[in-house]
Amino acid sequence: GQNIDQPTEMTATEGAIVQINCTYQTSGFNGLFWYQQHAGEAPTFLSYNVLDGLEEKGRFSSFLSRSKGYSYLLLKELQMKDSASYLCAVRPTPQTGANNLFFGTGTRLTVIP
Amino acid sequence: EADIYQTPRYLVIGTGKKITLECSQTMGHDKMYWYQQDPGMELHLIHYSYGVNSTEKGDLSSESTVSRIRTEHFPLTLESARPSHTSQYLCASRGNEQYFGPGTRLTVT
């Protein structure tokens, strides 16, 4: 089966740095995705990792360790508008499943002044 | 910017009505998906398609049906809407990355 774990809620202060962790156990691995979802809106794509290491995109970075089944999303210089849910999703290998993304339940981040 | 569209964005409809939620994308993606999401809850995959004439049921059982006659179009139909169908319906398509449409918020009274 597929299992993706991430914390349910986090709170951080404006201007600070926050790290949202995601651990996964899936039947094969072919990429990990991070999405941001504001309340009542659709998820928007943030990042994609398929190889180990850090991918940086402005204030957001995502890290992957395939051997540990672990990823994190790092948000720097937090802004109030970063308050949202952050979804971790894993794509298994085509041979082992339907190749659909498996989503975690999301981490609800609240940024406080 | 992802070119994936959903209509209507909001729909309030009475019990027993037939409805079709539209989804279209102009990225030429073969893979398309429908998710159902209640407020503050996780995404549930209800249907997917890997290309024209390909449709499969997802992880969550749904009374809806889908069709894929054209690559760019993946409509979802409810033959007889019920209050339990009240939810947000999100369409997505995927090349290397998966993009979501803006969603349809459905309320069945």
PDB file of C-alpha atoms in Angstrom:
ATOM      1  CA  GLY A   1       0.000   0.000   0.000  1.00  0.00           C
ATOM      2  CA  GLN A   2       0.864   3.642  -0.022  1.00  0.00           C
ATOM      3  CA  ASN A   3       1.443   5.728   3.094  1.00  0.00           C
ATOM      4  CA  ILE A   4       2.328   9.397   3.274  1.00  0.00           C
ATOM      5  CA  ASP A   5       2.753  11.198   6.602  1.00  0.00           C
ATOM      6  CA  GLN A   6       2.995  14.891   7.305  1.00  0.00           C
ATOM      7  CA  PRO A   7       2.155  16.933  10.395  1.00  0.00           C
ATOM      8  CA  THR A   8      -1.430  18.072  10.593  1.00  0.00           C
ATOM      9  CA  GLU A   9      -0.785  21.636  11.701  1.00  0.00           C
ATOM     10  CA  MET A  10       2.102  24.050  12.182  1.00  0.00           C
ATOM     11  CA  THR A  11       2.366  27.647  13.320  1.00  0.00           C
ATOM     12  CA  ALA A  12       5.215  30.007  12.534  1.00  0.00           C
ATOM     13  CA  THR A  13       5.976  33.696  12.836  1.00  0.00           C
ATOM     14  CA  GLU A  14       6.066  36.179   9.985  1.00  0.00           C
ATOM     15  CA  GLY A  15       9.621  36.588   8.677  1.00  0.00           C
ATOM     16  CA  ALA A  16      10.775  33.267  10.093  1.00  0.00           C
ATOM     17  CA  ILE A  17      11.711  29.985   8.406  1.00  0.00           C
ATOM     18  CA  VAL A  18       9.549  26.870   8.624  1.00  0.00           C
ATOM     19  CA  GLN A  19      10.232  23.306   7.536  1.00  0.00           C
ATOM     20  CA  ILE A  20       7.356  20.971   6.703  1.00  0.00           C
ATOM     21  CA  ASN A  21       8.332  17.308   6.697  1.00  0.00           C
ATOM     22  CA  CYS A  22       6.881  14.468   4.678  1.00  0.00           C
ATOM     23  CA  THR A  23       7.717  10.784   4.995  1.00  0.00           C
ATOM     24  CA  TYR A  24       6.463   8.204   2.577  1.00  0.00           C
ATOM     25  CA  GLN A  25       6.267   4.470   2.086  1.00  0.00           C
ATOM     26  CA  THR A  26       5.108   3.643  -1.407  1.00  0.00           C
ATOM     27  CA  SER A  27       5.371   0.761  -3.824  1.00  0.00           C
ATOM     28  CA  GLY A  28       8.083   2.285  -5.955  1.00  0.00           C
ATOM     29  CA  PHE A  29       9.017   5.921  -6.399  1.00  0.00           C
ATOM     30  CA  ASN A  30       8.989   8.167  -9.424  1.00  0.00           C
ATOM     31  CA  GLY A  31       8.860  11.660  -7.996  1.00  0.00           C
ATOM     32  CA  LEU A  32       7.569  13.755  -5.121  1.00  0.00           C
ATOM     33  CA  PHE A  33       5.471  16.888  -5.432  1.00  0.00           C
ATOM     34  CA  TRP A  34       4.597  19.737  -3.106  1.00  0.00           C
ATOM     35  CA  TYR A  35       1.431  21.776  -3.517  1.00  0.00           C
ATOM     36  CA  GLN A  36       0.059  24.838  -1.746  1.00  0.00           C
ATOM     37  CA  GLN A  37      -3.653  25.071  -1.161  1.00  0.00           C
ATOM     38  CA  HIS A  38      -5.397  28.108   0.290  1.00  0.00           C
ATOM     39  CA  ALA A  39      -8.727  27.506   1.959  1.00  0.00           C
ATOM     40  CA  GLY A  40     -11.482  27.022  -0.586  1.00  0.00           C
ATOM     41  CA  GLU A  41      -9.106  27.097  -3.536  1.00  0.00           C
ATOM     42  CA  ALA A  42      -7.453  24.507  -5.762  1.00  0.00           C
ATOM     43  CA  PRO A  43      -3.932  23.235  -5.040  1.00  0.00           C
ATOM     44  CA  THR A  44      -1.166  25.041  -6.874  1.00  0.00           C
ATOM     45  CA  PHE A  45       2.054  23.325  -7.871  1.00  0.00           C
ATOM     46  CA  LEU A  46       5.141  24.338  -5.879  1.00  0.00           C
ATOM     47  CA  SER A  47       7.920  21.871  -6.560  1.00  0.00           C
ATOM     48  CA  TYR A  48       8.932  18.504  -7.932  1.00  0.00           C
ATOM     49  CA  ASN A  49      11.823  16.304  -6.788  1.00  0.00           C
ATOM     50  CA  VAL A  50      12.849  13.050  -8.390  1.00  0.00           C
ATOM     51  CA  LEU A  51      16.549  12.981  -7.462  1.00  0.00           C
ATOM     52  CA  ASP A  52      18.095  13.367  -4.027  1.00  0.00           C
ATOM     53  CA  GLY A  53      18.974  16.853  -2.951  1.00  0.00           C
ATOM     54  CA  LEU A  54      17.621  20.344  -2.662  1.00  0.00           C
ATOM     55  CA  GLU A  55      15.572  22.216  -5.251  1.00  0.00           C
ATOM     56  CA  GLU A  56      15.312  25.941  -4.655  1.00  0.00           C
ATOM     57  CA  LYS A  57      12.678  28.280  -6.048  1.00  0.00           C
ATOM     58  CA  GLY A  58      12.807  31.704  -4.512  1.00  0.00           C
ATOM     59  CA  ARG A  59      11.576  31.582  -0.927  1.00  0.00           C
ATOM     60  CA  PHE A  60      10.594  27.941  -1.257  1.00  0.00           C
ATOM     61  CA  SER A  61      12.949  24.952  -1.317  1.00  0.00           C
ATOM     62  CA  SER A  62      12.217  21.243  -1.366  1.00  0.00           C
ATOM     63  CA  PHE A  63      14.540  18.458  -0.320  1.00  0.00           C
ATOM     64  CA  LEU A  64      14.389  14.756  -1.071  1.00  0.00           C
ATOM     65  CA  SER A  65      16.148  11.694   0.335  1.00  0.00           C
ATOM     66  CA  ARG A  66      14.935   8.592  -1.492  1.00  0.00           C
ATOM     67  CA  SER A  67      16.850   6.180   0.739  1.00  0.00           C
ATOM     68  CA  LYS A  68      15.064   7.583   3.804  1.00  0.00           C
ATOM     69  CA  GLY A  69      11.672   8.047   2.158  1.00  0.00           C
ATOM     70  CA  TYR A  70      11.773  11.647   3.322  1.00  0.00           C
ATOM     71  CA  SER A  71      11.178  15.100   1.948  1.00  0.00           C
ATOM     72  CA  TYR A  72      10.761  18.547   3.377  1.00  0.00           C
ATOM     73  CA  LEU A  73       9.468  21.862   2.130  1.00  0.00           C
ATOM     74  CA  LEU A  74      11.337  24.885   3.446  1.00  0.00           C
ATOM     75  CA  LEU A  75       9.674  28.276   3.462  1.00  0.00           C
ATOM     76  CA  LYS A  76      11.859  31.287   4.161  1.00  0.00           C
ATOM     77  CA  GLU A  77      10.957  34.878   5.051  1.00  0.00           C
ATOM     78  CA  LEU A  78       7.436  33.823   5.875  1.00  0.00           C
ATOM     79  CA  GLN A  79       4.619  36.108   4.845  1.00  0.00           C
ATOM     80  CA  MET A  80       1.044  36.175   6.076  1.00  0.00           C
ATOM     81  CA  LYS A  81      -0.116  35.002   2.641  1.00  0.00           C
ATOM     82  CA  ASP A  82       1.840  31.772   3.162  1.00  0.00           C
ATOM     83  CA  SER A  83      -0.875  30.628   5.561  1.00  0.00           C
ATOM     84  CA  ALA A  84      -2.278  27.636   3.693  1.00  0.00           C
ATOM     85  CA  SER A  85      -2.258  23.863   3.567  1.00  0.00           C
ATOM     86  CA  TYR A  86       0.815  22.231   2.059  1.00  0.00           C
ATOM     87  CA  LEU A  87       0.282  18.896   0.383  1.00  0.00           C
ATOM     88  CA  CYS A  88       2.969  16.280  -0.178  1.00  0.00           C
ATOM     89  CA  ALA A  89       2.271  13.849  -3.035  1.00  0.00           C
ATOM     90  CA  VAL A  90       4.237  10.869  -4.315  1.00  0.00           C
ATOM     91  CA  ARG A  91       4.132   9.250  -7.725  1.00  0.00           C
ATOM     92  CA  PRO A  92       4.883   5.534  -7.671  1.00  0.00           C
ATOM     93  CA  THR A  93       6.627   3.803 -10.534  1.00  0.00           C
ATOM     94  CA  PRO A  94       4.397   2.993 -13.496  1.00  0.00           C
ATOM     95  CA  GLN A  95       5.042  -0.709 -13.150  1.00  0.00           C
ATOM     96  CA  THR A  96       3.723  -0.930  -9.611  1.00  0.00           C
ATOM     97  CA  GLY A  97       0.518   0.996  -9.800  1.00  0.00           C
ATOM     98  CA  ALA A  98      -1.667   3.235 -11.782  1.00  0.00           C
ATOM     99  CA  ASN A  99       0.973   5.944 -11.743  1.00  0.00           C
ATOM    100  CA  ASN A 100      -1.422   8.293 -10.012  1.00  0.00           C
ATOM    101  CA  LEU A 101      -0.218  10.718  -7.381  1.00  0.00           C
ATOM    102  CA  PHE A 102      -0.833   9.731  -3.775  1.00  0.00           C
ATOM    103  CA  PHE A 103      -1.506  12.740  -1.603  1.00  0.00           C
ATOM    104  CA  GLY A 104      -0.849  13.206   2.062  1.00  0.00           C
ATOM    105  CA  THR A 105      -3.544  14.773   4.199  1.00  0.00           C
ATOM    106  CA  GLY A 106      -1.739  18.108   4.123  1.00  0.00           C
ATOM    107  CA  THR A 107      -0.121  20.356   6.711  1.00  0.00           C
ATOM    108  CA  ARG A 108      -2.086  23.428   7.673  1.00  0.00           C
ATOM    109  CA  LEU A 109       0.389  26.259   8.229  1.00  0.00           C
ATOM    110  CA  THR A 110      -0.664  29.356  10.128  1.00  0.00           C
ATOM    111  CA  VAL A 111       1.628  32.382   9.941  1.00  0.00           C
ATOM    112  CA  ILE A 112       1.221  34.775  12.861  1.00  0.00           C
ATOM    113  CA  PRO A 113       2.469  38.363  13.119  1.00  0.00           C
TER     114      PRO A 113
ATOM    115  CA  GLU B   1       0.521  29.199 -15.489  1.00  0.00           C
ATOM    116  CA  ALA B   2      -1.513  26.044 -16.045  1.00  0.00           C
ATOM    117  CA  ASP B   3      -4.097  26.035 -18.836  1.00  0.00           C
ATOM    118  CA  ILE B   4      -6.800  23.948 -17.215  1.00  0.00           C
ATOM    119  CA  TYR B   5     -10.352  25.176 -16.838  1.00  0.00           C
ATOM    120  CA  GLN B   6     -13.456  24.110 -15.017  1.00  0.00           C
ATOM    121  CA  THR B   7     -17.051  25.250 -15.352  1.00  0.00           C
ATOM    122  CA  PRO B   8     -19.143  26.114 -13.545  1.00  0.00           C
ATOM    123  CA  ARG B   9     -17.101  27.437 -10.638  1.00  0.00           C
ATOM    124  CA  TYR B  10     -20.123  27.348  -8.333  1.00  0.00           C
ATOM    125  CA  LEU B  11     -23.370  25.409  -8.688  1.00  0.00           C
ATOM    126  CA  VAL B  12     -26.400  25.117  -6.432  1.00  0.00           C
ATOM    127  CA  ILE B  13     -28.880  22.545  -7.625  1.00  0.00           C
ATOM    128  CA  GLY B  14     -31.857  20.594  -6.334  1.00  0.00           C
ATOM    129  CA  THR B  15     -31.951  16.912  -5.494  1.00  0.00           C
ATOM    130  CA  GLY B  16     -32.549  14.592  -8.425  1.00  0.00           C
ATOM    131  CA  LYS B  17     -31.168  16.874 -11.117  1.00  0.00           C
ATOM    132  CA  LYS B  18     -28.628  15.668 -13.661  1.00  0.00           C
ATOM    133  CA  ILE B  19     -25.467  17.754 -13.822  1.00  0.00           C
ATOM    134  CA  THR B  20     -22.266  17.753 -15.823  1.00  0.00           C
ATOM    135  CA  LEU B  21     -19.108  19.412 -14.551  1.00  0.00           C
ATOM    136  CA  GLU B  22     -16.830  20.491 -17.355  1.00  0.00           C
ATOM    137  CA  CYS B  23     -13.039  20.266 -17.403  1.00  0.00           C
ATOM    138  CA  SER B  24     -10.754  21.146 -20.268  1.00  0.00           C
ATOM    139  CA  GLN B  25      -7.032  21.626 -20.711  1.00  0.00           C
ATOM    140  CA  THR B  26      -4.976  22.983 -23.560  1.00  0.00           C
ATOM    141  CA  MET B  27      -1.631  21.466 -22.596  1.00  0.00           C
ATOM    142  CA  GLY B  28      -2.085  18.272 -24.605  1.00  0.00           C
ATOM    143  CA  HIS B  29      -1.842  16.123 -21.478  1.00  0.00           C
ATOM    144  CA  ASP B  30      -2.963  12.510 -21.785  1.00  0.00           C
ATOM    145  CA  LYS B  31      -3.492  11.977 -18.058  1.00  0.00           C
ATOM    146  CA  MET B  32      -6.472  13.672 -16.448  1.00  0.00           C
ATOM    147  CA  TYR B  33      -8.035  13.278 -13.006  1.00  0.00           C
ATOM    148  CA  TRP B  34     -11.087  14.152 -10.932  1.00  0.00           C
ATOM    149  CA  TYR B  35     -10.761  14.641  -7.187  1.00  0.00           C
ATOM    150  CA  GLN B  36     -13.392  15.288  -4.561  1.00  0.00           C
ATOM    151  CA  GLN B  37     -12.512  17.387  -1.536  1.00  0.00           C
ATOM    152  CA  ASP B  38     -14.664  18.465   1.387  1.00  0.00           C
ATOM    153  CA  PRO B  39     -13.664  21.691   3.197  1.00  0.00           C
ATOM    154  CA  GLY B  40     -10.518  21.222   5.240  1.00  0.00           C
ATOM    155  CA  MET B  41     -10.270  17.574   4.280  1.00  0.00           C
ATOM    156  CA  GLU B  42      -7.945  15.575   2.079  1.00  0.00           C
ATOM    157  CA  LEU B  43      -8.179  15.041  -1.660  1.00  0.00           C
ATOM    158  CA  HIS B  44      -9.874  11.858  -2.854  1.00  0.00           C
ATOM    159  CA  LEU B  45      -9.314  10.558  -6.372  1.00  0.00           C
ATOM    160  CA  ILE B  46     -12.651   9.549  -7.909  1.00  0.00           C
ATOM    161  CA  HIS B  47     -11.838   9.113 -11.610  1.00  0.00           C
ATOM    162  CA  TYR B  48      -8.863   9.189 -13.938  1.00  0.00           C
ATOM    163  CA  SER B  49      -8.029   8.788 -17.575  1.00  0.00           C
ATOM    164  CA  TYR B  50      -4.802   7.988 -19.370  1.00  0.00           C
ATOM    165  CA  GLY B  51      -6.013   9.112 -22.750  1.00  0.00           C
ATOM    166  CA  VAL B  52      -8.898   9.157 -25.181  1.00  0.00           C
ATOM    167  CA  ASN B  53     -11.441   6.377 -24.493  1.00  0.00           C
ATOM    168  CA  SER B  54      -9.642   5.471 -21.254  1.00  0.00           C
ATOM    169  CA  THR B  55     -11.479   5.976 -17.951  1.00  0.00           C
ATOM    170  CA  GLU B  56     -10.985   4.319 -14.585  1.00  0.00           C
ATOM    171  CA  LYS B  57     -12.503   4.646 -11.140  1.00  0.00           C
ATOM    172  CA  GLY B  58     -10.291   6.080  -8.452  1.00  0.00           C
ATOM    173  CA  ASP B  59      -9.708   5.264  -4.827  1.00  0.00           C
ATOM    174  CA  LEU B  60     -12.975   6.713  -3.549  1.00  0.00           C
ATOM    175  CA  SER B  61     -16.218   5.213  -4.716  1.00  0.00           C
ATOM    176  CA  SER B  62     -18.356   7.762  -6.506  1.00  0.00           C
ATOM    177  CA  GLU B  63     -21.765   7.697  -8.130  1.00  0.00           C
ATOM    178  CA  SER B  64     -20.496   9.973 -10.861  1.00  0.00           C
ATOM    179  CA  THR B  65     -19.369   8.934 -14.331  1.00  0.00           C
ATOM    180  CA  VAL B  66     -16.805  10.393 -16.711  1.00  0.00           C
ATOM    181  CA  SER B  67     -16.002  10.281 -20.400  1.00  0.00           C
ATOM    182  CA  ARG B  68     -12.921  11.055 -22.472  1.00  0.00           C
ATOM    183  CA  ILE B  69     -13.814  11.475 -26.099  1.00  0.00           C
ATOM    184  CA  ARG B  70     -11.240  14.186 -26.752  1.00  0.00           C
ATOM    185  CA  THR B  71      -7.809  14.639 -25.214  1.00  0.00           C
ATOM    186  CA  GLU B  72      -8.573  18.113 -23.941  1.00  0.00           C
ATOM    187  CA  HIS B  73     -11.960  17.390 -22.418  1.00  0.00           C
ATOM    188  CA  PHE B  74     -12.878  15.264 -19.345  1.00  0.00           C
ATOM    189  CA  PRO B  75     -16.429  15.944 -18.148  1.00  0.00           C
ATOM    190  CA  LEU B  76     -17.921  14.449 -14.982  1.00  0.00           C
ATOM    191  CA  THR B  77     -21.642  13.656 -14.771  1.00  0.00           C
ATOM    192  CA  LEU B  78     -23.990  13.029 -11.876  1.00  0.00           C
ATOM    193  CA  GLU B  79     -27.208  11.450 -13.150  1.00  0.00           C
ATOM    194  CA  SER B  80     -29.215  12.284 -10.038  1.00  0.00           C
ATOM    195  CA  ALA B  81     -27.684  14.725  -7.601  1.00  0.00           C
ATOM    196  CA  ARG B  82     -28.127  14.196  -3.852  1.00  0.00           C
ATOM    197  CA  PRO B  83     -27.169  16.325  -0.834  1.00  0.00           C
ATOM    198  CA  SER B  84     -24.343  13.857  -0.107  1.00  0.00           C
ATOM    199  CA  HIS B  85     -22.737  14.979  -3.377  1.00  0.00           C
ATOM    200  CA  THR B  86     -22.185  18.461  -1.945  1.00  0.00           C
ATOM    201  CA  SER B  87     -18.432  19.002  -2.161  1.00  0.00           C
ATOM    202  CA  GLN B  88     -15.664  20.621  -4.149  1.00  0.00           C
ATOM    203  CA  TYR B  89     -14.685  18.812  -7.354  1.00  0.00           C
ATOM    204  CA  LEU B  90     -11.184  19.389  -8.664  1.00  0.00           C
ATOM    205  CA  CYS B  91      -9.990  18.417 -12.120  1.00  0.00           C
ATOM    206  CA  ALA B  92      -6.282  17.949 -12.828  1.00  0.00           C
ATOM    207  CA  SER B  93      -4.081  17.049 -15.762  1.00  0.00           C
ATOM    208  CA  ARG B  94      -0.510  15.864 -15.898  1.00  0.00           C
ATOM    209  CA  GLY B  95       2.509  15.915 -18.152  1.00  0.00           C
ATOM    210  CA  ASN B  96       5.682  15.848 -16.051  1.00  0.00           C
ATOM    211  CA  GLU B  97       3.896  17.903 -13.416  1.00  0.00           C
ATOM    212  CA  GLN B  98       0.293  17.758 -12.331  1.00  0.00           C
ATOM    213  CA  TYR B  99      -1.814  20.904 -12.438  1.00  0.00           C
ATOM    214  CA  PHE B 100      -5.232  21.496 -10.961  1.00  0.00           C
ATOM    215  CA  GLY B 101      -8.144  23.434 -12.332  1.00  0.00           C
ATOM    216  CA  PRO B 102      -9.837  26.057 -10.150  1.00  0.00           C
ATOM    217  CA  GLY B 103     -12.500  23.619  -8.956  1.00  0.00           C
ATOM    218  CA  THR B 104     -16.288  23.459  -8.949  1.00  0.00           C
ATOM    219  CA  ARG B 105     -18.032  23.979  -5.651  1.00  0.00           C
ATOM    220  CA  LEU B 106     -21.264  21.972  -5.814  1.00  0.00           C
ATOM    221  CA  THR B 107     -24.143  22.339  -3.382  1.00  0.00           C
ATOM    222  CA  VAL B 108     -27.121  20.016  -3.674  1.00  0.00           C
ATOM    223  CA  THR B 109     -30.174  21.139  -1.759  1.00  0.00           C
TER     224      THR B 109
END
